[in-house]
């Protein structure tokens, strides 16, 4: 979930819960406490800076265009601003502000020493030639060069951008700031250019790890608790022994394909990936889909799933071809949403049949759908918890770039899992001990961390 109103109301609810809990920040009482919490509310709900420019770019056609571009710096109490740069025709200032606030909360929840930032350029990259995209990327750095940097604000890829754009941008940053440390000015770079091994796989692996940890490792420890309750975990997590857990995955890009492969290979859970989808099509096979073969096919075919019987045959995949959105309403145990925001909304929320939803994308449920499905007893593993692998490994990349000492892929995954496990171990006991949905628990943890640091730095006046 987490459109603007949803995030704002959860942050407010988290603050209210903490205001009433006098064991939290016990030095604050009465009017002073109320004033401090009111400060907290305004700090967390407002970005520190909104930078907007119109990049002036000569196109191949000879036309010169002005392209709107943003960099929002939400909060840096935990460390330098950090967040992706999105190239998308529908991105706007309000959305970049919202996404930057989610980064503040996500980094705080996972104890990554960064603040929240986000960038956007209003283009559909498919409509531009490669050299135009190169120029647009360089212009972005030129226009925002004073406010970004390794100790100030560290961008990364997001929707519509990849290691290619980060390499271009870091190159431009280096030209503008000769002699300064440039390696850690951007993350998500190619490995040859100082990127981290494992960064590409980090979000998908983290998504699957979160699901697996909750459903398997943590559940085992909670066995008795669950057996006493007639809830969805007891039904889905425990009763699947001998029976497969059926999984459907919307989106087969960077995040979705890696999560699908992890699920397929998992030795911890008896998974069966029965469906995957992309922007064109849903594939379904009740006996399970051969994910490694499908990954081979998509990497040779512009990252797109086979859309015809003939292509399925070429790929050596057995599956039925269905409409793109059919993936959402299948009768499966678990639905991973790894495509775009707002995929489940008021018009399709009542048709969802999955018992568990994993938010791999940012905000794939609208607030209304989140409330509706939570009330219907669907367990929602929220984006703030599940998809932080990217920012965590970005942090490792930033450290490696600063030290010019590099980790092996295995070391990266080991550290990634350790970090996500630490967050899960902090959040899950409280989740199982009270009535809040998992998302609210995560927000409370993030807000507690931010509030404590703001208080200790004397910022709550
Ligand atoms: P991607 O571009 O590699 O893949 C997106 C996938 O979604 C593609 O398979 C595409 O065909 C599919 N898709 C697009 N529109 C669709 C539609 N209407 N219905 C079904 N499928 C559709 O992107 P990604 O990097 O995998 O990111 C996926 C989501 O995860 C995004 O929302 C992104 O913000 C979020 N996310 C990504 C990262 C990361 O590190 N890549 C980190 C955190 C969050």
Short mmCIF file of C-alpha atoms and ligand atoms in Angstrom, two decimals:
data_model
loop_
_atom_site.label_atom_id
_atom_site.label_comp_id
_atom_site.label_asym_id
_atom_site.label_seq_id
_atom_site.Cartn_x
_atom_site.Cartn_y
_atom_site.Cartn_z
CA UNK A 1 0.00 0.00 0.00
CA UNK A 2 1.11 3.30 0.89
CA UNK A 3 -0.22 5.98 -1.31
CA UNK A 4 0.37 9.36 0.28
CA UNK A 5 -2.71 9.34 2.48
CA UNK A 6 -2.04 5.77 3.60
CA UNK A 7 1.55 6.45 4.61
CA UNK A 8 0.62 9.68 6.38
CA UNK A 9 -2.14 7.99 8.36
CA UNK A 10 0.07 5.06 9.40
CA UNK A 11 2.85 7.42 10.49
CA UNK A 12 0.30 9.43 12.47
CA UNK A 13 -1.17 6.27 14.03
CA UNK A 14 2.35 5.09 14.93
CA UNK A 15 3.11 8.43 16.58
CA UNK A 16 -0.17 8.32 18.53
CA UNK A 17 0.58 4.79 19.75
CA UNK A 18 4.06 5.93 20.88
CA UNK A 19 2.76 9.15 22.47
CA UNK A 20 0.51 7.06 24.72
CA UNK A 21 3.30 4.63 25.59
CA UNK A 22 5.20 6.49 28.32
CA UNK A 23 7.91 3.81 28.40
CA UNK A 24 9.01 5.19 25.01
CA UNK A 25 11.13 8.34 25.42
CA UNK A 26 10.33 8.33 29.18
CA UNK A 27 12.18 11.64 29.69
CA UNK A 28 9.35 13.42 27.88
CA UNK A 29 6.22 14.18 29.93
CA UNK A 30 3.03 16.22 29.73
CA UNK A 31 3.08 19.31 27.51
CA UNK A 32 6.76 18.77 26.58
CA UNK A 33 5.90 15.28 25.36
CA UNK A 34 2.97 16.54 23.30
CA UNK A 35 5.10 19.29 21.78
CA UNK A 36 7.91 16.87 20.92
CA UNK A 37 5.48 14.47 19.24
CA UNK A 38 3.91 17.30 17.31
CA UNK A 39 7.44 18.22 16.07
CA UNK A 40 8.00 14.61 15.12
CA UNK A 41 4.79 14.57 13.12
CA UNK A 42 5.74 17.64 11.14
CA UNK A 43 9.33 16.47 10.54
CA UNK A 44 8.24 13.06 9.27
CA UNK A 45 5.42 14.37 7.12
CA UNK A 46 7.41 17.09 5.32
CA UNK A 47 10.48 16.78 3.09
CA UNK A 48 13.53 18.86 3.99
CA UNK A 49 14.06 19.93 0.37
CA UNK A 50 12.27 19.64 -2.95
CA UNK A 51 14.56 20.43 -5.90
CA UNK A 52 12.99 20.84 -9.29
CA UNK A 53 14.61 21.73 -12.62
CA UNK A 54 13.75 21.67 -16.27
CA UNK A 55 16.63 19.91 -18.01
CA UNK A 56 17.40 21.53 -21.35
CA UNK A 57 18.20 18.73 -23.78
CA UNK A 58 18.94 18.84 -27.52
CA UNK A 59 17.42 15.77 -29.18
CA UNK A 60 18.71 13.86 -32.19
CA UNK A 61 15.92 15.46 -34.27
CA UNK A 62 17.45 18.88 -33.62
CA UNK A 63 14.57 19.91 -31.35
CA UNK A 64 15.54 21.25 -27.92
CA UNK A 65 13.20 20.19 -25.09
CA UNK A 66 12.86 21.12 -21.41
CA UNK A 67 12.27 18.01 -19.31
CA UNK A 68 10.97 18.27 -15.71
CA UNK A 69 13.26 16.60 -13.18
CA UNK A 70 13.15 16.29 -9.40
CA UNK A 71 15.32 15.43 -6.47
CA UNK A 72 13.55 15.29 -3.15
CA UNK A 73 15.48 15.07 0.11
CA UNK A 74 13.05 13.97 2.73
CA UNK A 75 15.09 13.48 5.88
CA UNK A 76 18.76 12.89 6.73
CA UNK A 77 18.74 12.39 10.48
CA UNK A 78 20.06 8.81 10.06
CA UNK A 79 22.63 9.63 7.36
CA UNK A 80 22.99 10.99 3.81
CA UNK A 81 19.83 11.09 1.71
CA UNK A 82 19.44 7.92 -0.34
CA UNK A 83 17.00 6.82 -3.02
CA UNK A 84 16.55 5.92 -6.65
CA UNK A 85 16.07 8.04 -9.74
CA UNK A 86 13.00 7.03 -11.72
CA UNK A 87 12.57 7.66 -15.45
CA UNK A 88 8.82 7.50 -16.01
CA UNK A 89 6.33 9.55 -17.96
CA UNK A 90 3.86 9.67 -15.04
CA UNK A 91 6.23 10.60 -12.22
CA UNK A 92 5.40 13.88 -10.50
CA UNK A 93 6.54 15.98 -7.57
CA UNK A 94 3.97 14.62 -5.14
CA UNK A 95 4.90 11.02 -5.90
CA UNK A 96 8.63 11.68 -5.58
CA UNK A 97 7.99 13.31 -2.19
CA UNK A 98 5.99 10.31 -1.09
CA UNK A 99 8.59 7.80 -2.32
CA UNK A 100 11.35 9.76 -0.56
CA UNK A 101 9.46 9.56 2.74
CA UNK A 102 9.17 5.78 2.32
CA UNK A 103 12.95 5.63 1.92
CA UNK A 104 13.41 7.47 5.23
CA UNK A 105 11.21 4.89 6.95
CA UNK A 106 12.69 1.88 5.13
CA UNK A 107 16.29 2.74 5.95
CA UNK A 108 15.37 3.44 9.57
CA UNK A 109 13.52 0.12 9.90
CA UNK A 110 16.49 -1.86 8.56
CA UNK A 111 19.14 0.16 10.41
CA UNK A 112 20.77 1.34 7.20
CA UNK A 113 22.59 4.59 8.05
CA UNK A 114 20.93 6.63 5.32
CA UNK A 115 18.12 9.11 5.12
CA UNK A 116 15.37 9.23 2.53
CA UNK A 117 15.58 10.72 -0.93
CA UNK A 118 14.16 10.10 -4.38
CA UNK A 119 14.56 11.46 -7.89
CA UNK A 120 12.50 11.50 -11.01
CA UNK A 121 12.70 12.55 -14.64
CA UNK A 122 9.44 12.87 -16.53
CA UNK A 123 10.17 10.81 -19.64
CA UNK A 124 9.20 7.48 -21.11
CA UNK A 125 12.70 6.13 -21.76
CA UNK A 126 11.34 3.92 -24.56
CA UNK A 127 10.78 7.10 -26.60
CA UNK A 128 14.43 8.20 -26.48
CA UNK A 129 17.57 7.07 -28.26
CA UNK A 130 20.46 5.78 -26.18
CA UNK A 131 22.58 8.89 -26.73
CA UNK A 132 19.62 11.07 -25.71
CA UNK A 133 19.23 9.07 -22.49
CA UNK A 134 22.96 9.49 -21.90
CA UNK A 135 22.63 13.25 -22.29
CA UNK A 136 19.53 13.41 -20.06
CA UNK A 137 21.39 11.44 -17.35
CA UNK A 138 24.39 13.78 -17.55
CA UNK A 139 22.15 16.87 -17.48
CA UNK A 140 20.45 15.56 -14.34
CA UNK A 141 23.82 15.42 -12.59
CA UNK A 142 24.82 18.86 -13.91
CA UNK A 143 21.61 20.46 -12.63
CA UNK A 144 21.73 18.74 -9.23
CA UNK A 145 25.51 18.43 -8.80
CA UNK A 146 25.66 20.70 -5.73
CA UNK A 147 23.12 18.80 -3.72
CA UNK A 148 24.16 15.19 -4.42
CA UNK A 149 27.40 13.46 -3.42
CA UNK A 150 28.81 10.60 -1.33
CA UNK A 151 28.19 12.34 2.00
CA UNK A 152 25.08 14.28 1.00
CA UNK A 153 22.70 12.38 -1.21
CA UNK A 154 23.42 9.10 -2.99
CA UNK A 155 21.12 8.19 -5.88
CA UNK A 156 20.52 4.66 -7.22
CA UNK A 157 18.51 3.06 -10.04
CA UNK A 158 14.73 2.83 -9.90
CA UNK A 159 11.96 2.15 -12.42
CA UNK A 160 13.29 2.95 -15.91
CA UNK A 161 16.95 3.21 -14.86
CA UNK A 162 19.71 0.66 -14.34
CA UNK A 163 23.45 0.30 -13.87
CA UNK A 164 23.93 1.94 -17.26
CA UNK A 165 22.45 5.26 -16.12
CA UNK A 166 24.30 5.09 -12.77
CA UNK A 167 27.61 4.57 -14.62
CA UNK A 168 26.88 7.59 -16.83
CA UNK A 169 25.84 9.70 -13.85
CA UNK A 170 28.86 8.78 -11.75
CA UNK A 171 31.08 9.60 -14.74
CA UNK A 172 29.51 13.06 -14.95
CA UNK A 173 29.80 13.61 -11.20
CA UNK A 174 33.51 12.79 -11.48
CA UNK A 175 33.96 15.34 -14.30
CA UNK A 176 32.17 18.08 -12.34
CA UNK A 177 34.01 17.39 -9.06
CA UNK A 178 37.57 16.53 -10.15
CA UNK A 179 39.77 15.18 -7.40
CA UNK A 180 36.87 14.46 -5.09
CA UNK A 181 35.83 11.00 -3.99
CA UNK A 182 33.35 9.96 -6.62
CA UNK A 183 33.10 6.17 -6.37
CA UNK A 184 30.45 6.25 -3.67
CA UNK A 185 28.39 9.08 -5.22
CA UNK A 186 25.98 6.58 -6.85
CA UNK A 187 25.04 2.98 -6.11
CA UNK A 188 23.64 0.33 -8.41
CA UNK A 189 26.61 0.83 -10.74
CA UNK A 190 27.98 -1.96 -12.90
CA UNK A 191 30.44 -4.22 -11.09
CA UNK A 192 33.30 -3.19 -13.38
CA UNK A 193 32.61 0.42 -12.42
CA UNK A 194 32.66 -0.16 -8.66
CA UNK A 195 29.21 -1.71 -8.21
CA UNK A 196 28.61 -4.53 -5.76
CA UNK A 197 28.34 -8.15 -6.72
CA UNK A 198 24.83 -9.31 -5.91
CA UNK A 199 23.20 -5.85 -6.20
CA UNK A 200 21.04 -6.94 -9.14
CA UNK A 201 19.70 -9.93 -7.27
CA UNK A 202 19.48 -8.22 -3.88
CA UNK A 203 15.86 -7.08 -3.88
CA UNK A 204 14.41 -10.33 -5.25
CA UNK A 205 16.54 -12.42 -2.89
CA UNK A 206 15.55 -10.22 0.05
CA UNK A 207 11.86 -10.50 -0.87
CA UNK A 208 12.02 -14.27 -0.95
CA UNK A 209 14.16 -14.43 2.19
CA UNK A 210 11.59 -12.33 4.11
CA UNK A 211 8.79 -14.66 3.03
CA UNK A 212 10.80 -17.78 3.78
CA UNK A 213 11.97 -16.54 7.17
CA UNK A 214 8.46 -15.69 8.25
CA UNK A 215 6.85 -18.85 6.85
CA UNK A 216 9.55 -21.30 7.80
CA UNK A 217 12.28 -20.28 10.24
CA UNK A 218 10.18 -18.03 12.46
CA UNK A 219 7.05 -20.16 12.18
CA UNK A 220 8.83 -23.24 13.45
CA UNK A 221 9.67 -21.37 16.62
CA UNK A 222 6.06 -20.18 16.91
CA UNK A 223 4.56 -23.59 16.28
CA UNK A 224 2.68 -23.88 19.55
CA UNK A 225 1.34 -20.34 19.38
CA UNK A 226 0.05 -20.96 15.91
CA UNK A 227 -1.49 -24.30 16.68
CA UNK A 228 -3.60 -22.62 19.32
CA UNK A 229 -4.98 -20.20 16.80
CA UNK A 230 -7.19 -20.68 13.83
CA UNK A 231 -5.48 -18.11 11.66
CA UNK A 232 -4.15 -17.90 8.16
CA UNK A 233 -0.62 -18.72 9.24
CA UNK A 234 -1.73 -21.86 10.98
CA UNK A 235 -3.61 -22.89 7.87
CA UNK A 236 -1.03 -21.87 5.32
CA UNK A 237 2.30 -22.12 7.06
CA UNK A 238 1.81 -25.25 9.07
CA UNK A 239 -0.71 -27.31 7.19
CA UNK A 240 1.17 -27.36 3.95
CA UNK A 241 3.36 -30.25 5.06
CA UNK A 242 3.13 -32.88 2.39
CA UNK A 243 1.27 -30.41 0.18
CA UNK A 244 2.86 -27.72 -1.97
CA UNK A 245 2.49 -24.04 -1.25
CA UNK A 246 1.18 -22.53 -4.48
CA UNK A 247 2.74 -19.22 -5.55
CA UNK A 248 1.81 -16.69 -8.25
CA UNK A 249 4.17 -13.85 -9.12
CA UNK A 250 3.10 -10.65 -10.87
CA UNK A 251 6.06 -9.10 -12.72
CA UNK A 252 9.00 -11.06 -14.09
CA UNK A 253 11.63 -8.32 -14.20
CA UNK A 254 14.62 -7.85 -11.94
CA UNK A 255 12.72 -8.42 -8.68
CA UNK A 256 10.03 -10.88 -9.79
CA UNK A 257 12.29 -13.25 -11.74
CA UNK A 258 14.85 -13.48 -8.91
CA UNK A 259 12.12 -14.05 -6.31
CA UNK A 260 10.59 -16.71 -8.59
CA UNK A 261 13.93 -18.48 -8.97
CA UNK A 262 14.56 -18.39 -5.22
CA UNK A 263 11.10 -19.82 -4.58
CA UNK A 264 11.63 -22.52 -7.20
CA UNK A 265 15.00 -23.56 -5.74
CA UNK A 266 14.01 -23.26 -2.09
CA UNK A 267 14.76 -26.29 0.02
CA UNK A 268 13.02 -24.80 3.08
CA UNK A 269 9.48 -24.66 1.75
CA UNK A 270 7.64 -26.99 -0.56
CA UNK A 271 6.85 -24.26 -3.11
CA UNK A 272 5.22 -24.61 -6.46
CA UNK A 273 5.35 -21.51 -8.66
CA UNK A 274 2.17 -22.06 -10.65
CA UNK A 275 1.97 -18.66 -12.32
CA UNK A 276 4.10 -15.71 -13.41
CA UNK A 277 3.15 -12.66 -15.42
CA UNK A 278 4.54 -9.55 -17.05
CA UNK A 279 3.19 -6.50 -18.87
CA UNK A 280 1.92 -8.74 -21.71
CA UNK A 281 0.72 -12.02 -20.34
CA UNK A 282 0.05 -14.45 -17.46
CA UNK A 283 1.44 -18.00 -17.67
CA UNK A 284 -0.19 -20.74 -15.58
CA UNK A 285 0.55 -24.39 -14.94
CA UNK A 286 -1.03 -26.13 -11.95
CA UNK A 287 1.91 -28.58 -11.88
CA UNK A 288 4.39 -25.69 -11.57
CA UNK A 289 6.43 -23.69 -14.09
CA UNK A 290 10.05 -24.41 -14.96
CA UNK A 291 11.44 -21.09 -13.73
CA UNK A 292 15.14 -21.63 -14.65
CA UNK A 293 14.13 -22.31 -18.27
CA UNK A 294 11.89 -19.27 -18.26
CA UNK A 295 14.69 -17.06 -16.93
CA UNK A 296 16.91 -18.29 -19.76
CA UNK A 297 14.17 -17.45 -22.26
CA UNK A 298 13.51 -13.94 -20.92
CA UNK A 299 17.20 -13.03 -20.75
CA UNK A 300 17.45 -13.85 -24.47
CA UNK A 301 14.17 -12.15 -25.35
CA UNK A 302 14.25 -8.57 -24.13
CA UNK A 303 13.16 -9.64 -20.62
CA UNK A 304 9.70 -10.58 -21.87
CA UNK A 305 7.76 -13.79 -21.21
CA UNK A 306 6.70 -15.98 -24.13
CA UNK A 307 3.37 -14.75 -25.48
CA UNK A 308 2.44 -17.54 -27.91
CA UNK A 309 2.29 -21.35 -28.01
CA UNK A 310 5.15 -21.28 -30.45
CA UNK A 311 7.35 -19.22 -28.15
CA UNK A 312 6.45 -21.42 -25.17
CA UNK A 313 7.57 -24.40 -27.19
CA UNK A 314 10.83 -22.64 -28.11
CA UNK A 315 11.37 -21.96 -24.43
CA UNK A 316 10.57 -25.58 -23.50
CA UNK A 317 7.90 -24.36 -21.07
CA UNK A 318 4.56 -26.00 -20.41
CA UNK A 319 1.94 -23.44 -19.42
CA UNK A 320 -1.41 -21.98 -20.38
CA UNK A 321 -1.43 -18.44 -21.68
CA UNK A 322 -3.86 -16.16 -19.88
CA UNK A 323 -4.62 -12.45 -19.77
CA UNK A 324 -2.11 -10.18 -18.11
CA UNK A 325 -4.17 -9.42 -15.01
CA UNK A 326 -5.38 -13.00 -14.43
CA UNK A 327 -2.36 -13.61 -12.20
CA UNK A 328 -3.93 -11.40 -9.54
CA UNK A 329 -7.08 -13.42 -8.97
CA UNK A 330 -5.80 -17.01 -9.09
CA UNK A 331 -6.66 -19.35 -6.26
CA UNK A 332 -3.16 -19.65 -4.79
CA UNK A 333 -1.67 -19.59 -1.30
CA UNK A 334 0.69 -16.70 -1.98
CA UNK A 335 0.68 -13.79 -4.41
CA UNK A 336 3.92 -11.88 -4.91
CA UNK A 337 3.38 -8.41 -6.41
CA UNK A 338 6.61 -7.50 -8.20
CA UNK A 339 5.47 -5.20 -11.01
CA UNK A 340 4.23 -1.69 -10.30
CA UNK A 341 2.40 0.36 -7.69
CA UNK A 342 -1.39 0.28 -7.17
CA UNK A 343 -2.04 -3.04 -8.91
CA UNK A 344 -4.68 -4.10 -6.41
CA UNK A 345 -7.32 -1.46 -5.93
CA UNK A 346 -11.00 -0.95 -5.22
CA UNK A 347 -12.12 -2.50 -8.52
CA UNK A 348 -10.27 -5.82 -8.16
CA UNK A 349 -9.61 -6.21 -4.41
CA UNK A 350 -12.69 -8.39 -3.84
CA UNK A 351 -11.46 -10.83 -6.51
CA UNK A 352 -8.15 -11.61 -4.79
CA UNK A 353 -8.01 -15.24 -3.64
CA UNK A 354 -4.49 -15.51 -2.22
CA UNK A 355 -4.16 -16.00 1.55
CA UNK A 356 -0.81 -14.21 1.73
CA UNK A 357 0.39 -11.22 -0.31
CA UNK A 358 4.05 -10.26 -0.51
CA UNK A 359 4.67 -6.67 -1.59
CA UNK A 360 7.84 -6.91 -3.67
CA UNK A 361 7.07 -3.72 -5.61
CA UNK A 362 6.61 -0.40 -3.85
CA UNK A 363 3.00 0.27 -2.91
CA UNK A 364 1.34 -2.41 -5.07
CA UNK A 365 -1.85 -2.16 -2.97
CA UNK A 366 -3.85 1.03 -2.64
CA UNK A 367 -4.74 2.04 0.90
CA UNK A 368 -8.32 0.96 0.31
CA UNK A 369 -7.24 -2.49 -0.94
CA UNK A 370 -4.80 -2.84 1.96
CA UNK A 371 -7.56 -2.15 4.50
CA UNK A 372 -10.05 -4.38 2.73
CA UNK A 373 -7.72 -7.37 2.40
CA UNK A 374 -6.32 -7.01 5.93
CA UNK A 375 -9.86 -6.98 7.30
CA UNK A 376 -10.61 -10.07 5.22
CA UNK A 377 -7.77 -11.87 7.04
CA UNK A 378 -5.21 -11.80 4.23
CA UNK A 379 -1.66 -11.59 5.58
CA UNK A 380 0.21 -8.76 3.87
CA UNK A 381 4.00 -8.76 4.03
CA UNK A 382 4.62 -5.07 3.38
CA UNK A 383 7.05 -3.43 0.96
CA UNK A 384 8.92 -1.60 3.73
CA UNK A 385 9.88 -4.99 5.19
CA UNK A 386 10.17 -7.22 2.13
CA UNK A 387 11.82 -5.18 -0.60
CA UNK A 388 14.66 -3.50 1.30
CA UNK A 389 17.34 -5.79 -0.17
CA UNK A 390 18.16 -3.16 -2.77
CA UNK A 391 18.88 -0.37 -0.31
CA UNK A 392 20.74 -2.75 2.03
CA UNK A 393 23.10 -3.91 -0.71
CA UNK A 394 23.36 -0.30 -1.93
CA UNK A 395 24.72 0.45 1.53
CA UNK A 396 27.25 -2.39 1.14
CA UNK A 397 28.16 -0.95 -2.27
CA UNK A 398 28.63 2.51 -0.79
CA UNK A 399 30.94 1.05 1.88
CA UNK A 400 32.89 -1.01 -0.68
CA UNK A 401 33.25 1.99 -3.00
CA UNK A 402 34.57 4.14 -0.14
CA UNK A 403 37.10 1.53 0.91
CA UNK A 404 37.79 0.20 -2.61
CA UNK A 405 37.66 -3.25 -1.00
CA UNK A 406 35.14 -5.62 -2.50
CA UNK A 407 33.06 -8.47 -1.09
CA UNK A 408 32.41 -11.77 -2.82
CA UNK A 409 28.87 -12.50 -3.97
CA UNK A 410 28.45 -15.04 -1.15
CA UNK A 411 29.60 -12.48 1.43
CA UNK A 412 27.08 -9.96 0.09
CA UNK A 413 24.17 -12.43 0.35
CA UNK A 414 25.27 -13.57 3.79
CA UNK A 415 25.35 -9.98 5.06
CA UNK A 416 22.05 -9.21 3.33
CA UNK A 417 20.33 -12.13 5.02
CA UNK A 418 21.86 -11.28 8.40
CA UNK A 419 20.58 -7.72 8.14
CA UNK A 420 17.09 -8.73 7.06
CA UNK A 421 16.96 -11.41 9.75
CA UNK A 422 17.87 -8.80 12.38
CA UNK A 423 14.93 -6.64 11.26
CA UNK A 424 12.55 -9.59 11.15
CA UNK A 425 13.62 -10.69 14.63
CA UNK A 426 12.96 -7.16 15.89
CA UNK A 427 9.54 -6.82 14.29
CA UNK A 428 7.96 -10.28 14.30
CA UNK A 429 7.69 -10.97 18.05
CA UNK A 430 5.74 -7.75 18.50
CA UNK A 431 3.60 -8.58 15.48
CA UNK A 432 2.66 -11.95 16.90
CA UNK A 433 2.15 -10.42 20.32
CA UNK A 434 -0.39 -7.74 19.44
CA UNK A 435 -3.19 -6.95 17.08
CA UNK A 436 -1.54 -4.54 14.64
CA UNK A 437 -1.02 -5.56 11.04
CA UNK A 438 2.58 -6.22 10.11
CA UNK A 439 2.84 -2.94 8.19
CA UNK A 440 1.91 -0.88 11.24
CA UNK A 441 4.41 -2.79 13.35
CA UNK A 442 7.15 -2.00 10.85
CA UNK A 443 6.20 1.67 10.81
CA UNK A 444 6.20 1.81 14.60
CA UNK A 445 9.73 0.37 14.65
CA UNK A 446 10.94 2.82 12.02
CA UNK A 447 9.29 5.79 13.72
CA UNK A 448 10.73 4.76 17.10
CA UNK A 449 14.22 4.72 15.65
CA UNK A 450 13.85 8.07 13.91
CA UNK A 451 12.22 9.66 16.97
CA UNK A 452 14.92 8.46 19.32
CA UNK A 453 17.71 9.82 17.13
CA UNK A 454 15.90 13.13 16.59
CA UNK A 455 15.34 13.44 20.34
CA UNK A 456 18.95 12.59 21.22
CA UNK A 457 20.23 15.11 18.68
CA UNK A 458 18.05 17.78 20.29
CA UNK A 459 15.84 18.30 17.26
CA UNK A 460 12.44 17.93 18.92
CA UNK A 461 11.59 21.46 19.96
P1 LIG B 1 11.59 -4.27 -13.92
O1 LIG B 1 11.32 -3.16 -14.85
O2 LIG B 1 12.84 -5.07 -14.04
O3 LIG B 1 10.38 -5.33 -14.00
C1 LIG B 1 9.03 -4.97 -13.95
C2 LIG B 1 8.21 -6.17 -14.39
O4 LIG B 1 6.83 -5.85 -14.27
C3 LIG B 1 8.42 -6.57 -15.85
O5 LIG B 1 8.34 -7.97 -15.98
C4 LIG B 1 7.23 -5.93 -16.56
O6 LIG B 1 6.88 -6.59 -17.78
C5 LIG B 1 6.17 -6.13 -15.50
N1 LIG B 1 5.02 -5.26 -15.65
C6 LIG B 1 5.00 -3.96 -16.00
N2 LIG B 1 3.73 -3.53 -16.06
C7 LIG B 1 2.95 -4.60 -15.70
C8 LIG B 1 1.56 -4.79 -15.55
N3 LIG B 1 0.69 -3.80 -15.76
N4 LIG B 1 1.13 -6.02 -15.16
C9 LIG B 1 1.98 -7.02 -14.93
N5 LIG B 1 3.32 -6.89 -15.05
C10 LIG B 1 3.78 -5.69 -15.43
O7 LIG B 1 11.44 -3.64 -12.46
P2 LIG B 1 12.00 -4.23 -11.09
O8 LIG B 1 13.32 -3.65 -10.82
O9 LIG B 1 11.80 -5.69 -11.07
O10 LIG B 1 11.02 -3.53 -10.06
C11 LIG B 1 9.70 -4.04 -9.84
C12 LIG B 1 9.07 -3.23 -8.73
O11 LIG B 1 9.86 -3.38 -7.54
C13 LIG B 1 8.97 -1.73 -8.99
O12 LIG B 1 7.76 -1.29 -8.42
C14 LIG B 1 10.13 -1.15 -8.21
O13 LIG B 1 9.89 0.16 -7.75
C15 LIG B 1 10.20 -2.10 -7.03
N6 LIG B 1 11.50 -2.16 -6.40
C16 LIG B 1 12.59 -2.50 -7.13
C17 LIG B 1 13.83 -2.56 -6.49
C18 LIG B 1 15.06 -2.98 -7.24
O14 LIG B 1 16.12 -3.07 -6.63
N7 LIG B 1 14.97 -3.29 -8.53
C19 LIG B 1 13.95 -2.24 -5.14
C20 LIG B 1 12.80 -1.89 -4.41
C21 LIG B 1 11.57 -1.85 -5.07
#
